[in-house]
Coordinates of N, CA and C in Angstrom, one line a residue:
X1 N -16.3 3.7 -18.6 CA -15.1 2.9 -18.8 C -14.7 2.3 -17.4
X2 N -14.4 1.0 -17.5 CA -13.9 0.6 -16.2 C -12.3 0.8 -16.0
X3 N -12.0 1.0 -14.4 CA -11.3 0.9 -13.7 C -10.3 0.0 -14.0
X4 N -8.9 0.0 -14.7 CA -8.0 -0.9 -14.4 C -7.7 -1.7 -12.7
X5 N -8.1 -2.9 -12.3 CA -8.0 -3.7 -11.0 C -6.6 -3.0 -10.8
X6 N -5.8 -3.1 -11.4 CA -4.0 -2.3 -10.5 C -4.1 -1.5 -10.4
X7 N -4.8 -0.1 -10.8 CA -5.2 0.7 -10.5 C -5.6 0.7 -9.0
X8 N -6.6 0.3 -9.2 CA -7.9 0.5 -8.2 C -6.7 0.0 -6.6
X9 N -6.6 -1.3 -6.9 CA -4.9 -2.2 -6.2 C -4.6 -1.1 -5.3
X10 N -3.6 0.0 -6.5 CA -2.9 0.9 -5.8 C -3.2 2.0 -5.4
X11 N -4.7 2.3 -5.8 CA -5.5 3.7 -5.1 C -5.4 3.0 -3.6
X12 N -6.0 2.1 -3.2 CA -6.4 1.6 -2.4 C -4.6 1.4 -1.0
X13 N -4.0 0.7 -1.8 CA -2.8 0.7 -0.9 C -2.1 1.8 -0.6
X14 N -2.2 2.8 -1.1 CA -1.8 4.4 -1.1 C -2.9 5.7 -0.5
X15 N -3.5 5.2 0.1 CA -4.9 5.7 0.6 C -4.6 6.4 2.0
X16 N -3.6 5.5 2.5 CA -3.6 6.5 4.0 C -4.3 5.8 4.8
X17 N -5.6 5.2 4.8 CA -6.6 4.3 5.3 C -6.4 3.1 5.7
X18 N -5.7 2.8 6.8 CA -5.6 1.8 7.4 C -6.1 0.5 7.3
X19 N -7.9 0.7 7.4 CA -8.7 -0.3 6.9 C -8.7 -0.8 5.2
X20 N -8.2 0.3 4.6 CA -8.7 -0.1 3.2 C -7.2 -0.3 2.9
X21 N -6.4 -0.2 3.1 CA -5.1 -0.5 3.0 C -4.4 -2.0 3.3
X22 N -4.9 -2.2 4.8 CA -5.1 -4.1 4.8 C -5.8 -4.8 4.0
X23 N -7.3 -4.7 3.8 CA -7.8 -5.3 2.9 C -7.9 -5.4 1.3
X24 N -6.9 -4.3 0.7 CA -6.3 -4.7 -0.1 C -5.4 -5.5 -0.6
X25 N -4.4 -5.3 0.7 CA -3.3 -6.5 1.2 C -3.8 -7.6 1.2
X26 N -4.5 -7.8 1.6 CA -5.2 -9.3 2.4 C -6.1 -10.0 1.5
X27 N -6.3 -9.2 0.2 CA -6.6 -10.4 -1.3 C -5.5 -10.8 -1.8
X28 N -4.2 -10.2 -1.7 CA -3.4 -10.7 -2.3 C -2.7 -11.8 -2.5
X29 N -2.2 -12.5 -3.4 CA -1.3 -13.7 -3.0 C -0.4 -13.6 -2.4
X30 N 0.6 -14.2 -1.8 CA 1.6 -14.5 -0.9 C 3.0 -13.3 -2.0
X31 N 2.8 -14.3 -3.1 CA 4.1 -13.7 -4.1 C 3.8 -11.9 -4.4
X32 N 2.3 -11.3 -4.5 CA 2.1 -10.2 -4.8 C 2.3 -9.8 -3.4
X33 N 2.2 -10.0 -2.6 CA 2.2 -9.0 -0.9 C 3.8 -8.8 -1.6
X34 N 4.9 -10.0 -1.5 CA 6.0 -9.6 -0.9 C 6.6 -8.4 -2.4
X35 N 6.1 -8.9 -3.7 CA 6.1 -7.7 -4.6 C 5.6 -6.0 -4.3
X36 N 4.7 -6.1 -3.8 CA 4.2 -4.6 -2.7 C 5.2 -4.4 -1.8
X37 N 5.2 -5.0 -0.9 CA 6.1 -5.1 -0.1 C 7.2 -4.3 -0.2
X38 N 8.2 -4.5 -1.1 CA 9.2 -4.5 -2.1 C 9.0 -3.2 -2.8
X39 N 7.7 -2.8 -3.6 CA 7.8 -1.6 -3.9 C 7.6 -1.0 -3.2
X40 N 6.4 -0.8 -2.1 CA 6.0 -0.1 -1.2 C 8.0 0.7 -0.4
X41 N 8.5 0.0 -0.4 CA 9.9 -0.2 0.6 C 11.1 1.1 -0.6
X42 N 10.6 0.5 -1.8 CA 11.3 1.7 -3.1 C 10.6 2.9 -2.7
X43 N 9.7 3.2 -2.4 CA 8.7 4.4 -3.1 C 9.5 4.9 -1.3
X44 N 9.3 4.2 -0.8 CA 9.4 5.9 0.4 C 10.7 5.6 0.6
X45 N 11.5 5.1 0.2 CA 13.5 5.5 -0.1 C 13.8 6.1 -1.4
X46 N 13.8 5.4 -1.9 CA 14.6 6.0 -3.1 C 14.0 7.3 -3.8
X47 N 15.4 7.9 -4.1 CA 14.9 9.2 -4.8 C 13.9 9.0 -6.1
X48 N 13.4 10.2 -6.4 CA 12.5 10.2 -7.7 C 10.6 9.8 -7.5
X49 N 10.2 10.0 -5.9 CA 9.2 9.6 -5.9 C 8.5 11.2 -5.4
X50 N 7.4 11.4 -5.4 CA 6.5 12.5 -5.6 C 6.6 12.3 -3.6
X51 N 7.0 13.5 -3.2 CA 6.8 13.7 -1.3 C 5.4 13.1 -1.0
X52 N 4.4 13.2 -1.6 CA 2.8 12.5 -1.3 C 2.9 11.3 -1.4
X53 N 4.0 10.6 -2.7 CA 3.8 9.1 -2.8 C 4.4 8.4 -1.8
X54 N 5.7 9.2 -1.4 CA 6.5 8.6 -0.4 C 5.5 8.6 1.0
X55 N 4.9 9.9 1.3 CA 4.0 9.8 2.2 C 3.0 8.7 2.8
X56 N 2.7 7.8 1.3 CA 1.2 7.5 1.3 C 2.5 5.6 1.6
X57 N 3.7 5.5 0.9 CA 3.8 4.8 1.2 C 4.5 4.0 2.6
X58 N 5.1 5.1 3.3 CA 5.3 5.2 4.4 C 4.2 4.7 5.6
X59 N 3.0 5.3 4.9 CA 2.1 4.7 5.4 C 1.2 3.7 5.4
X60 N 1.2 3.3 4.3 CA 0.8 2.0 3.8 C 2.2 1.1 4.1
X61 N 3.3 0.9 4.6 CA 4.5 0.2 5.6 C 4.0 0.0 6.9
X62 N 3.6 1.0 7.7 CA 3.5 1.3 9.0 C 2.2 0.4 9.4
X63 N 0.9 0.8 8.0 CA -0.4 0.1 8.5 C 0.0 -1.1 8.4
X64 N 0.9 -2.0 7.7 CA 1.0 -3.6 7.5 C 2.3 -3.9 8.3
X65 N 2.5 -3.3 9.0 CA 3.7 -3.7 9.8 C 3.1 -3.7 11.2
X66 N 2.3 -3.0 11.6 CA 2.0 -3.2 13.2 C 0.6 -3.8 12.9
X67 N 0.7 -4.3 14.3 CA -0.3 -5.5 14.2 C -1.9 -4.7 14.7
X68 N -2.7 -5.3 13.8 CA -4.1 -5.6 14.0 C -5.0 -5.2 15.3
X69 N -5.7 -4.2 15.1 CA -6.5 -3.7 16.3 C -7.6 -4.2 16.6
X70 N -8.1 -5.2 17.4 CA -9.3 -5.8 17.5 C -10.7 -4.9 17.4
X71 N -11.6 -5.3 16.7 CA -12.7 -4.6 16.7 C -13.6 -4.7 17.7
X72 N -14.1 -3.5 17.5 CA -14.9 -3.0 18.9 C -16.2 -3.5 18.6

């Protein structure tokens, strides 16, 4: 059975993984980033979220908020 793509979306943005966390971002369209964006911004405030999700999305904020590490 395949993988629902939103799924896969939000394994990926919730990963902790910096690299796989941008380039998840970075297919998205303009209107879907600022919808992530947006939820990503729910999940690690508002009550009702699982301490791991808030975790993961905290971190998935932090990876798309500072800027880009040139590769070595």
């Amino acid at each position: 059975m395949d993988r629902d793509p939103l799924e896969i979306l939000w394994d990926s943005l919730l990963s902790r993984n910096e690299k796989q966390i941008r380039a998840a971002y970075e297919r998205l369209d303009p209107a879907s980033r600022n919808e992530v964006m947006q939820h990503l911004l729910r999940m690690s405030t508002e009550e009702g979220w699982h301490p791991e999700q808030r975790k993961s999305a905290q971190s998935a904020l932090l990876a798309l908020s500072s800027p880009t590490k040139p590769e070595k």
